[in-house]
């Protein structure tokens, strides 16, 4: 895709690439590009209108807030505290340990999530089954 863009943005490369095309094919390409450019201009105009309408609504709401004695900072503070409460509710605690084993005489645990600890893997290879280490 990058080469495609480089060719179309460089007149010299574009000439070399289109040299093999007939005039009728070039005119057909021109019609298609003109259509695409017109569609893009219309879409950009609609987007600009939407942005202007949104800005006008925001200005209107800001005026209503000032008329009612509410500052924008107070309104933002209200949404921040609500978001913070929701964020705190979604946090979960650490998973409980599922397996216990000894490493150098020191008791260790593993939740069963992620890679198996190497000392547990070595002990399991000697003894056989991981069920022996269930808590």
PDB file of N, CA and C in Angstrom, residues 13-113:
ATOM      1  N   UNK A  13       6.724   9.202 -11.272  1.00  0.00           N
ATOM      2  CA  UNK A  13       6.405   7.781 -11.108  1.00  0.00           C
ATOM      3  C   UNK A  13       5.039   7.457 -11.692  1.00  0.00           C
ATOM      4  N   UNK A  14       4.102   8.371 -11.544  1.00  0.00           N
ATOM      5  CA  UNK A  14       2.759   8.172 -12.079  1.00  0.00           C
ATOM      6  C   UNK A  14       2.789   8.099 -13.602  1.00  0.00           C
ATOM      7  N   UNK A  15       3.572   8.976 -14.225  1.00  0.00           N
ATOM      8  CA  UNK A  15       3.716   8.936 -15.689  1.00  0.00           C
ATOM      9  C   UNK A  15       4.300   7.602 -16.138  1.00  0.00           C
ATOM     10  N   UNK A  16       5.339   7.157 -15.460  1.00  0.00           N
ATOM     11  CA  UNK A  16       5.981   5.896 -15.830  1.00  0.00           C
ATOM     12  C   UNK A  16       5.027   4.719 -15.656  1.00  0.00           C
ATOM     13  N   UNK A  17       4.230   4.743 -14.614  1.00  0.00           N
ATOM     14  CA  UNK A  17       3.301   3.651 -14.344  1.00  0.00           C
ATOM     15  C   UNK A  17       2.152   3.637 -15.341  1.00  0.00           C
ATOM     16  N   UNK A  18       1.671   4.811 -15.732  1.00  0.00           N
ATOM     17  CA  UNK A  18       0.511   4.889 -16.625  1.00  0.00           C
ATOM     18  C   UNK A  18       0.903   4.892 -18.092  1.00  0.00           C
ATOM     19  N   UNK A  19       2.152   4.800 -18.395  1.00  0.00           N
ATOM     20  CA  UNK A  19       2.621   4.824 -19.779  1.00  0.00           C
ATOM     21  C   UNK A  19       2.020   3.676 -20.591  1.00  0.00           C
ATOM     22  N   UNK A  20       1.770   2.552 -19.960  1.00  0.00           N
ATOM     23  CA  UNK A  20       1.241   1.380 -20.658  1.00  0.00           C
ATOM     24  C   UNK A  20      -0.266   1.464 -20.889  1.00  0.00           C
ATOM     25  N   UNK A  21      -0.950   2.399 -20.245  1.00  0.00           N
ATOM     26  CA  UNK A  21      -2.401   2.511 -20.375  1.00  0.00           C
ATOM     27  C   UNK A  21      -2.775   3.325 -21.603  1.00  0.00           C
ATOM     28  N   UNK A  22      -3.958   3.006 -22.157  1.00  0.00           N
ATOM     29  CA  UNK A  22      -4.454   3.781 -23.296  1.00  0.00           C
ATOM     30  C   UNK A  22      -5.121   5.049 -22.780  1.00  0.00           C
ATOM     31  N   UNK A  23      -5.413   5.963 -23.702  1.00  0.00           N
ATOM     32  CA  UNK A  23      -6.061   7.225 -23.330  1.00  0.00           C
ATOM     33  C   UNK A  23      -7.450   6.948 -22.763  1.00  0.00           C
ATOM     34  N   UNK A  24      -8.173   5.990 -23.340  1.00  0.00           N
ATOM     35  CA  UNK A  24      -9.508   5.653 -22.844  1.00  0.00           C
ATOM     36  C   UNK A  24      -9.438   5.134 -21.403  1.00  0.00           C
ATOM     37  N   UNK A  25      -8.442   4.316 -21.119  1.00  0.00           N
ATOM     38  CA  UNK A  25      -8.279   3.806 -19.757  1.00  0.00           C
ATOM     39  C   UNK A  25      -7.928   4.935 -18.790  1.00  0.00           C
ATOM     40  N   UNK A  26      -7.086   5.854 -19.231  1.00  0.00           N
ATOM     41  CA  UNK A  26      -6.735   6.997 -18.380  1.00  0.00           C
ATOM     42  C   UNK A  26      -7.948   7.872 -18.110  1.00  0.00           C
ATOM     43  N   UNK A  27      -8.803   8.075 -19.136  1.00  0.00           N
ATOM     44  CA  UNK A  27     -10.020   8.875 -18.940  1.00  0.00           C
ATOM     45  C   UNK A  27     -10.968   8.182 -17.965  1.00  0.00           C
ATOM     46  N   UNK A  28     -11.044   6.857 -18.045  1.00  0.00           N
ATOM     47  CA  UNK A  28     -11.877   6.099 -17.116  1.00  0.00           C
ATOM     48  C   UNK A  28     -11.359   6.247 -15.684  1.00  0.00           C
ATOM     49  N   UNK A  29     -10.041   6.185 -15.519  1.00  0.00           N
ATOM     50  CA  UNK A  29      -9.433   6.381 -14.204  1.00  0.00           C
ATOM     51  C   UNK A  29      -9.716   7.788 -13.698  1.00  0.00           C
ATOM     52  N   UNK A  30      -9.630   8.773 -14.596  1.00  0.00           N
ATOM     53  CA  UNK A  30      -9.896  10.163 -14.218  1.00  0.00           C
ATOM     54  C   UNK A  30     -11.325  10.331 -13.719  1.00  0.00           C
ATOM     55  N   UNK A  31     -12.273   9.710 -14.400  1.00  0.00           N
ATOM     56  CA  UNK A  31     -13.679   9.801 -13.978  1.00  0.00           C
ATOM     57  C   UNK A  31     -13.850   9.187 -12.585  1.00  0.00           C
ATOM     58  N   UNK A  32     -13.217   8.041 -12.364  1.00  0.00           N
ATOM     59  CA  UNK A  32     -13.339   7.379 -11.059  1.00  0.00           C
ATOM     60  C   UNK A  32     -12.693   8.208  -9.953  1.00  0.00           C
ATOM     61  N   UNK A  33     -11.523   8.773 -10.248  1.00  0.00           N
ATOM     62  CA  UNK A  33     -10.867   9.618  -9.243  1.00  0.00           C
ATOM     63  C   UNK A  33     -11.682  10.871  -8.953  1.00  0.00           C
ATOM     64  N   UNK A  34     -12.270  11.459  -9.980  1.00  0.00           N
ATOM     65  CA  UNK A  34     -13.102  12.652  -9.786  1.00  0.00           C
ATOM     66  C   UNK A  34     -14.289  12.317  -8.889  1.00  0.00           C
ATOM     67  N   UNK A  35     -14.901  11.167  -9.124  1.00  0.00           N
ATOM     68  CA  UNK A  35     -16.026  10.737  -8.292  1.00  0.00           C
ATOM     69  C   UNK A  35     -15.585  10.553  -6.841  1.00  0.00           C
ATOM     70  N   UNK A  36     -14.451   9.919  -6.657  1.00  0.00           N
ATOM     71  CA  UNK A  36     -13.938   9.681  -5.302  1.00  0.00           C
ATOM     72  C   UNK A  36     -13.626  10.997  -4.600  1.00  0.00           C
ATOM     73  N   UNK A  37     -13.018  11.944  -5.318  1.00  0.00           N
ATOM     74  CA  UNK A  37     -12.683  13.246  -4.733  1.00  0.00           C
ATOM     75  C   UNK A  37     -13.957  13.990  -4.352  1.00  0.00           C
ATOM     76  N   UNK A  38     -14.982  13.948  -5.221  1.00  0.00           N
ATOM     77  CA  UNK A  38     -16.248  14.618  -4.909  1.00  0.00           C
ATOM     78  C   UNK A  38     -16.906  14.009  -3.675  1.00  0.00           C
ATOM     79  N   UNK A  39     -16.884  12.675  -3.579  1.00  0.00           N
ATOM     80  CA  UNK A  39     -17.457  12.012  -2.403  1.00  0.00           C
ATOM     81  C   UNK A  39     -16.713  12.414  -1.137  1.00  0.00           C
ATOM     82  N   UNK A  40     -15.392  12.493  -1.222  1.00  0.00           N
ATOM     83  CA  UNK A  40     -14.586  12.871  -0.061  1.00  0.00           C
ATOM     84  C   UNK A  40     -14.891  14.304   0.356  1.00  0.00           C
ATOM     85  N   UNK A  41     -15.038  15.207  -0.623  1.00  0.00           N
ATOM     86  CA  UNK A  41     -15.361  16.600  -0.301  1.00  0.00           C
ATOM     87  C   UNK A  41     -16.708  16.695   0.394  1.00  0.00           C
ATOM     88  N   UNK A  42     -17.695  15.925  -0.084  1.00  0.00           N
ATOM     89  CA  UNK A  42     -19.014  15.934   0.548  1.00  0.00           C
ATOM     90  C   UNK A  42     -18.933  15.393   1.977  1.00  0.00           C
ATOM     91  N   UNK A  43     -18.191  14.312   2.159  1.00  0.00           N
ATOM     92  CA  UNK A  43     -18.053  13.724   3.496  1.00  0.00           C
ATOM     93  C   UNK A  43     -17.349  14.692   4.442  1.00  0.00           C
ATOM     94  N   UNK A  44     -16.321  15.381   3.948  1.00  0.00           N
ATOM     95  CA  UNK A  44     -15.618  16.360   4.781  1.00  0.00           C
ATOM     96  C   UNK A  44     -16.525  17.526   5.141  1.00  0.00           C
ATOM     97  N   UNK A  45     -17.374  17.952   4.193  1.00  0.00           N
ATOM     98  CA  UNK A  45     -18.304  19.047   4.466  1.00  0.00           C
ATOM     99  C   UNK A  45     -19.318  18.634   5.531  1.00  0.00           C
ATOM    100  N   UNK A  46     -19.816  17.410   5.443  1.00  0.00           N
ATOM    101  CA  UNK A  46     -20.767  16.913   6.443  1.00  0.00           C
ATOM    102  C   UNK A  46     -20.094  16.834   7.809  1.00  0.00           C
ATOM    103  N   UNK A  47     -18.865  16.357   7.846  1.00  0.00           N
ATOM    104  CA  UNK A  47     -18.120  16.263   9.107  1.00  0.00           C
ATOM    105  C   UNK A  47     -17.901  17.644   9.717  1.00  0.00           C
ATOM    106  N   UNK A  48     -17.574  18.619   8.876  1.00  0.00           N
ATOM    107  CA  UNK A  48     -17.379  19.983   9.360  1.00  0.00           C
ATOM    108  C   UNK A  48     -18.676  20.546   9.929  1.00  0.00           C
ATOM    109  N   UNK A  49     -19.798  20.290   9.250  1.00  0.00           N
ATOM    110  CA  UNK A  49     -21.097  20.749   9.753  1.00  0.00           C
ATOM    111  C   UNK A  49     -21.407  20.102  11.102  1.00  0.00           C
ATOM    112  N   UNK A  50     -21.125  18.816  11.226  1.00  0.00           N
ATOM    113  CA  UNK A  50     -21.372  18.117  12.496  1.00  0.00           C
ATOM    114  C   UNK A  50     -20.518  18.693  13.621  1.00  0.00           C
ATOM    115  N   UNK A  51     -19.258  18.990  13.325  1.00  0.00           N
ATOM    116  CA  UNK A  51     -18.380  19.576  14.336  1.00  0.00           C
ATOM    117  C   UNK A  51     -18.868  20.964  14.745  1.00  0.00           C
ATOM    118  N   UNK A  52     -19.312  21.751  13.771  1.00  0.00           N
ATOM    119  CA  UNK A  52     -19.814  23.087  14.087  1.00  0.00           C
ATOM    120  C   UNK A  52     -21.092  23.005  14.909  1.00  0.00           C
ATOM    121  N   UNK A  53     -21.980  22.061  14.579  1.00  0.00           N
ATOM    122  CA  UNK A  53     -23.208  21.892  15.350  1.00  0.00           C
ATOM    123  C   UNK A  53     -22.884  21.454  16.781  1.00  0.00           C
ATOM    124  N   UNK A  54     -21.923  20.563  16.926  1.00  0.00           N
ATOM    125  CA  UNK A  54     -21.519  20.110  18.257  1.00  0.00           C
ATOM    126  C   UNK A  54     -20.934  21.260  19.064  1.00  0.00           C
ATOM    127  N   UNK A  55     -20.105  22.078  18.421  1.00  0.00           N
ATOM    128  CA  UNK A  55     -19.508  23.230  19.103  1.00  0.00           C
ATOM    129  C   UNK A  55     -20.591  24.215  19.538  1.00  0.00           C
ATOM    130  N   UNK A  56     -21.595  24.432  18.670  1.00  0.00           N
ATOM    131  CA  UNK A  56     -22.691  25.338  19.016  1.00  0.00           C
ATOM    132  C   UNK A  56     -23.477  24.801  20.213  1.00  0.00           C
ATOM    133  N   UNK A  57     -23.736  23.490  20.234  1.00  0.00           N
ATOM    134  CA  UNK A  57     -24.446  22.885  21.365  1.00  0.00           C
ATOM    135  C   UNK A  57     -23.641  23.019  22.651  1.00  0.00           C
ATOM    136  N   UNK A  58     -22.325  22.811  22.547  1.00  0.00           N
ATOM    137  CA  UNK A  58     -21.478  22.930  23.731  1.00  0.00           C
ATOM    138  C   UNK A  58     -21.485  24.358  24.262  1.00  0.00           C
ATOM    139  N   UNK A  59     -21.455  25.335  23.365  1.00  0.00           N
ATOM    140  CA  UNK A  59     -21.502  26.735  23.783  1.00  0.00           C
ATOM    141  C   UNK A  59     -22.834  27.038  24.459  1.00  0.00           C
ATOM    142  N   UNK A  60     -23.921  26.519  23.894  1.00  0.00           N
ATOM    143  CA  UNK A  60     -25.249  26.732  24.466  1.00  0.00           C
ATOM    144  C   UNK A  60     -25.345  26.117  25.860  1.00  0.00           C
ATOM    145  N   UNK A  61     -24.830  24.919  26.019  1.00  0.00           N
ATOM    146  CA  UNK A  61     -24.861  24.248  27.326  1.00  0.00           C
ATOM    147  C   UNK A  61     -24.001  24.997  28.335  1.00  0.00           C
ATOM    148  N   UNK A  62     -22.863  25.507  27.897  1.00  0.00           N
ATOM    149  CA  UNK A  62     -21.992  26.276  28.782  1.00  0.00           C
ATOM    150  C   UNK A  62     -22.704  27.532  29.281  1.00  0.00           C
ATOM    151  N   UNK A  63     -23.436  28.201  28.386  1.00  0.00           N
ATOM    152  CA  UNK A  63     -24.202  29.384  28.795  1.00  0.00           C
ATOM    153  C   UNK A  63     -25.289  29.005  29.800  1.00  0.00           C
ATOM    154  N   UNK A  64     -25.957  27.865  29.582  1.00  0.00           N
ATOM    155  CA  UNK A  64     -26.988  27.423  30.521  1.00  0.00           C
ATOM    156  C   UNK A  64     -26.378  27.118  31.891  1.00  0.00           C
ATOM    157  N   UNK A  65     -25.198  26.513  31.892  1.00  0.00           N
ATOM    158  CA  UNK A  65     -24.527  26.234  33.159  1.00  0.00           C
ATOM    159  C   UNK A  65     -24.214  27.526  33.905  1.00  0.00           C
ATOM    160  N   UNK A  66     -23.701  28.523  33.188  1.00  0.00           N
ATOM    161  CA  UNK A  66     -23.363  29.797  33.825  1.00  0.00           C
ATOM    162  C   UNK A  66     -24.605  30.493  34.357  1.00  0.00           C
ATOM    163  N   UNK A  67     -25.716  30.395  33.614  1.00  0.00           N
ATOM    164  CA  UNK A  67     -26.967  31.002  34.068  1.00  0.00           C
ATOM    165  C   UNK A  67     -27.457  30.354  35.358  1.00  0.00           C
ATOM    166  N   UNK A  68     -27.207  29.055  35.513  1.00  0.00           N
ATOM    167  CA  UNK A  68     -27.650  28.332  36.700  1.00  0.00           C
ATOM    168  C   UNK A  68     -26.609  28.320  37.813  1.00  0.00           C
ATOM    169  N   UNK A  69     -25.496  28.999  37.607  1.00  0.00           N
ATOM    170  CA  UNK A  69     -24.473  29.117  38.639  1.00  0.00           C
ATOM    171  C   UNK A  69     -23.608  27.875  38.809  1.00  0.00           C
ATOM    172  N   UNK A  70     -23.486  27.079  37.776  1.00  0.00           N
ATOM    173  CA  UNK A  70     -22.662  25.868  37.832  1.00  0.00           C
ATOM    174  C   UNK A  70     -21.423  26.093  36.979  1.00  0.00           C
ATOM    175  N   UNK A  71     -20.265  25.838  37.589  1.00  0.00           N
ATOM    176  CA  UNK A  71     -19.029  25.994  36.818  1.00  0.00           C
ATOM    177  C   UNK A  71     -18.710  24.678  36.103  1.00  0.00           C
ATOM    178  N   UNK A  72     -18.046  24.754  34.964  1.00  0.00           N
ATOM    179  CA  UNK A  72     -17.669  23.524  34.254  1.00  0.00           C
ATOM    180  C   UNK A  72     -16.765  22.620  35.095  1.00  0.00           C
ATOM    181  N   UNK A  73     -15.942  23.214  35.961  1.00  0.00           N
ATOM    182  CA  UNK A  73     -15.059  22.424  36.807  1.00  0.00           C
ATOM    183  C   UNK A  73     -15.852  21.553  37.781  1.00  0.00           C
ATOM    184  N   UNK A  74     -16.954  22.108  38.324  1.00  0.00           N
ATOM    185  CA  UNK A  74     -17.805  21.330  39.223  1.00  0.00           C
ATOM    186  C   UNK A  74     -18.417  20.138  38.491  1.00  0.00           C
ATOM    187  N   UNK A  75     -18.825  20.374  37.275  1.00  0.00           N
ATOM    188  CA  UNK A  75     -19.430  19.311  36.479  1.00  0.00           C
ATOM    189  C   UNK A  75     -18.411  18.219  36.164  1.00  0.00           C
ATOM    190  N   UNK A  76     -17.195  18.618  35.834  1.00  0.00           N
ATOM    191  CA  UNK A  76     -16.136  17.646  35.552  1.00  0.00           C
ATOM    192  C   UNK A  76     -15.772  16.889  36.820  1.00  0.00           C
ATOM    193  N   UNK A  77     -15.736  17.564  37.953  1.00  0.00           N
ATOM    194  CA  UNK A  77     -15.440  16.908  39.221  1.00  0.00           C
ATOM    195  C   UNK A  77     -16.480  15.858  39.563  1.00  0.00           C
ATOM    196  N   UNK A  78     -17.724  16.114  39.214  1.00  0.00           N
ATOM    197  CA  UNK A  78     -18.793  15.156  39.461  1.00  0.00           C
ATOM    198  C   UNK A  78     -18.578  13.887  38.646  1.00  0.00           C
ATOM    199  N   UNK A  79     -18.216  14.027  37.393  1.00  0.00           N
ATOM    200  CA  UNK A  79     -18.010  12.839  36.555  1.00  0.00           C
ATOM    201  C   UNK A  79     -16.743  12.101  36.947  1.00  0.00           C
ATOM    202  N   UNK A  80     -15.713  12.805  37.399  1.00  0.00           N
ATOM    203  CA  UNK A  80     -14.472  12.149  37.809  1.00  0.00           C
ATOM    204  C   UNK A  80     -14.697  11.264  39.027  1.00  0.00           C
ATOM    205  N   UNK A  81     -15.472  11.749  40.008  1.00  0.00           N
ATOM    206  CA  UNK A  81     -15.701  10.947  41.205  1.00  0.00           C
ATOM    207  C   UNK A  81     -16.552   9.724  40.880  1.00  0.00           C
ATOM    208  N   UNK A  82     -17.492   9.849  39.961  1.00  0.00           N
ATOM    209  CA  UNK A  82     -18.307   8.711  39.552  1.00  0.00           C
ATOM    210  C   UNK A  82     -17.449   7.679  38.841  1.00  0.00           C
ATOM    211  N   UNK A  83     -16.564   8.130  37.976  1.00  0.00           N
ATOM    212  CA  UNK A  83     -15.680   7.213  37.252  1.00  0.00           C
ATOM    213  C   UNK A  83     -14.712   6.531  38.207  1.00  0.00           C
ATOM    214  N   UNK A  84     -14.257   7.262  39.211  1.00  0.00           N
ATOM    215  CA  UNK A  84     -13.320   6.685  40.177  1.00  0.00           C
ATOM    216  C   UNK A  84     -13.994   5.593  40.995  1.00  0.00           C
ATOM    217  N   UNK A  85     -15.254   5.802  41.379  1.00  0.00           N
ATOM    218  CA  UNK A  85     -15.977   4.787  42.133  1.00  0.00           C
ATOM    219  C   UNK A  85     -16.170   3.534  41.289  1.00  0.00           C
ATOM    220  N   UNK A  86     -16.516   3.706  40.026  1.00  0.00           N
ATOM    221  CA  UNK A  86     -16.708   2.557  39.145  1.00  0.00           C
ATOM    222  C   UNK A  86     -15.397   1.816  38.937  1.00  0.00           C
ATOM    223  N   UNK A  87     -14.311   2.551  38.847  1.00  0.00           N
ATOM    224  CA  UNK A  87     -13.007   1.933  38.637  1.00  0.00           C
ATOM    225  C   UNK A  87     -12.625   1.085  39.845  1.00  0.00           C
ATOM    226  N   UNK A  88     -12.898   1.578  41.047  1.00  0.00           N
ATOM    227  CA  UNK A  88     -12.544   0.842  42.255  1.00  0.00           C
ATOM    228  C   UNK A  88     -13.366  -0.434  42.399  1.00  0.00           C
ATOM    229  N   UNK A  89     -14.579  -0.458  41.891  1.00  0.00           N
ATOM    230  CA  UNK A  89     -15.425  -1.632  42.010  1.00  0.00           C
ATOM    231  C   UNK A  89     -14.936  -2.770  41.128  1.00  0.00           C
ATOM    232  N   UNK A  90     -14.266  -2.463  40.027  1.00  0.00           N
ATOM    233  CA  UNK A  90     -13.870  -3.505  39.089  1.00  0.00           C
ATOM    234  C   UNK A  90     -12.569  -4.198  39.483  1.00  0.00           C
ATOM    235  N   UNK A  91     -11.844  -3.663  40.429  1.00  0.00           N
ATOM    236  CA  UNK A  91     -10.569  -4.259  40.808  1.00  0.00           C
ATOM    237  C   UNK A  91     -10.822  -5.519  41.630  1.00  0.00           C
ATOM    238  N   UNK A  92     -10.136  -6.585  41.267  1.00  0.00           N
ATOM    239  CA  UNK A  92     -10.299  -7.822  42.022  1.00  0.00           C
ATOM    240  C   UNK A  92      -8.996  -8.149  42.728  1.00  0.00           C
ATOM    241  N   UNK A  93      -9.109  -8.934  43.761  1.00  0.00           N
ATOM    242  CA  UNK A  93      -7.948  -9.295  44.561  1.00  0.00           C
ATOM    243  C   UNK A  93      -7.108 -10.366  43.890  1.00  0.00           C
ATOM    244  N   UNK A  94      -5.979 -10.689  44.503  1.00  0.00           N
ATOM    245  CA  UNK A  94      -5.119 -11.728  43.934  1.00  0.00           C
ATOM    246  C   UNK A  94      -5.783 -13.100  44.045  1.00  0.00           C
ATOM    247  N   UNK A  95      -5.443 -13.959  43.111  1.00  0.00           N
ATOM    248  CA  UNK A  95      -5.996 -15.313  43.114  1.00  0.00           C
ATOM    249  C   UNK A  95      -5.422 -16.104  44.290  1.00  0.00           C
ATOM    250  N   UNK A  96      -6.224 -16.969  44.874  1.00  0.00           N
ATOM    251  CA  UNK A  96      -5.705 -17.788  45.976  1.00  0.00           C
ATOM    252  C   UNK A  96      -4.758 -18.863  45.438  1.00  0.00           C
ATOM    253  N   UNK A  97      -3.833 -19.264  46.273  1.00  0.00           N
ATOM    254  CA  UNK A  97      -2.866 -20.291  45.884  1.00  0.00           C
ATOM    255  C   UNK A  97      -3.580 -21.629  45.734  1.00  0.00           C
ATOM    256  N   UNK A  98      -3.174 -22.389  44.734  1.00  0.00           N
ATOM    257  CA  UNK A  98      -3.792 -23.678  44.461  1.00  0.00           C
ATOM    258  C   UNK A  98      -2.835 -24.838  44.745  1.00  0.00           C
ATOM    259  N   UNK A  99      -1.536 -24.566  44.635  1.00  0.00           N
ATOM    260  CA  UNK A  99      -0.527 -25.599  44.823  1.00  0.00           C
ATOM    261  C   UNK A  99       0.502 -25.127  45.848  1.00  0.00           C
ATOM    262  N   UNK A 100       1.017 -26.065  46.643  1.00  0.00           N
ATOM    263  CA  UNK A 100       2.062 -25.758  47.626  1.00  0.00           C
ATOM    264  C   UNK A 100       3.209 -26.742  47.440  1.00  0.00           C
ATOM    265  N   UNK A 101       4.436 -26.219  47.566  1.00  0.00           N
ATOM    266  CA  UNK A 101       5.627 -27.059  47.433  1.00  0.00           C
ATOM    267  C   UNK A 101       6.746 -26.432  48.249  1.00  0.00           C
ATOM    268  N   UNK A 102       7.801 -27.196  48.499  1.00  0.00           N
ATOM    269  CA  UNK A 102       8.965 -26.705  49.241  1.00  0.00           C
ATOM    270  C   UNK A 102      10.123 -26.510  48.278  1.00  0.00           C
ATOM    271  N   UNK A 103      10.799 -25.369  48.444  1.00  0.00           N
ATOM    272  CA  UNK A 103      11.983 -25.085  47.638  1.00  0.00           C
ATOM    273  C   UNK A 103      13.091 -24.677  48.590  1.00  0.00           C
ATOM    274  N   UNK A 104      14.134 -25.495  48.677  1.00  0.00           N
ATOM    275  CA  UNK A 104      15.251 -25.274  49.605  1.00  0.00           C
ATOM    276  C   UNK A 104      14.747 -25.154  51.044  1.00  0.00           C
ATOM    277  N   UNK A 105      13.767 -25.972  51.407  1.00  0.00           N
ATOM    278  CA  UNK A 105      13.233 -25.970  52.755  1.00  0.00           C
ATOM    279  C   UNK A 105      12.290 -24.814  53.038  1.00  0.00           C
ATOM    280  N   UNK A 106      11.982 -24.037  52.035  1.00  0.00           N
ATOM    281  CA  UNK A 106      11.115 -22.874  52.203  1.00  0.00           C
ATOM    282  C   UNK A 106       9.769 -23.162  51.520  1.00  0.00           C
ATOM    283  N   UNK A 107       8.639 -23.008  52.238  1.00  0.00           N
ATOM    284  CA  UNK A 107       7.343 -23.292  51.608  1.00  0.00           C
ATOM    285  C   UNK A 107       6.999 -22.218  50.556  1.00  0.00           C
ATOM    286  N   UNK A 108       6.568 -22.672  49.384  1.00  0.00           N
ATOM    287  CA  UNK A 108       6.183 -21.780  48.284  1.00  0.00           C
ATOM    288  C   UNK A 108       4.807 -22.194  47.793  1.00  0.00           C
ATOM    289  N   UNK A 109       4.104 -21.252  47.162  1.00  0.00           N
ATOM    290  CA  UNK A 109       2.792 -21.555  46.597  1.00  0.00           C
ATOM    291  C   UNK A 109       2.730 -21.060  45.157  1.00  0.00           C
ATOM    292  N   UNK A 110       1.753 -21.602  44.420  1.00  0.00           N
ATOM    293  CA  UNK A 110       1.529 -21.215  43.025  1.00  0.00           C
ATOM    294  C   UNK A 110       0.036 -21.256  42.769  1.00  0.00           C
ATOM    295  N   UNK A 111      -0.486 -20.281  42.044  1.00  0.00           N
ATOM    296  CA  UNK A 111      -1.923 -20.189  41.795  1.00  0.00           C
ATOM    297  C   UNK A 111      -2.404 -21.111  40.687  1.00  0.00           C
ATOM    298  N   UNK A 112      -1.494 -21.611  39.887  1.00  0.00           N
ATOM    299  CA  UNK A 112      -1.888 -22.430  38.747  1.00  0.00           C
ATOM    300  C   UNK A 112      -2.020 -21.599  37.482  1.00  0.00           C
ATOM    301  N   UNK A 113      -1.816 -20.294  37.596  1.00  0.00           N
ATOM    302  CA  UNK A 113      -1.879 -19.383  36.459  1.00  0.00           C
ATOM    303  C   UNK A 113      -0.473 -19.094  35.975  1.00  0.00           C
TER     304      UNK A 113
END
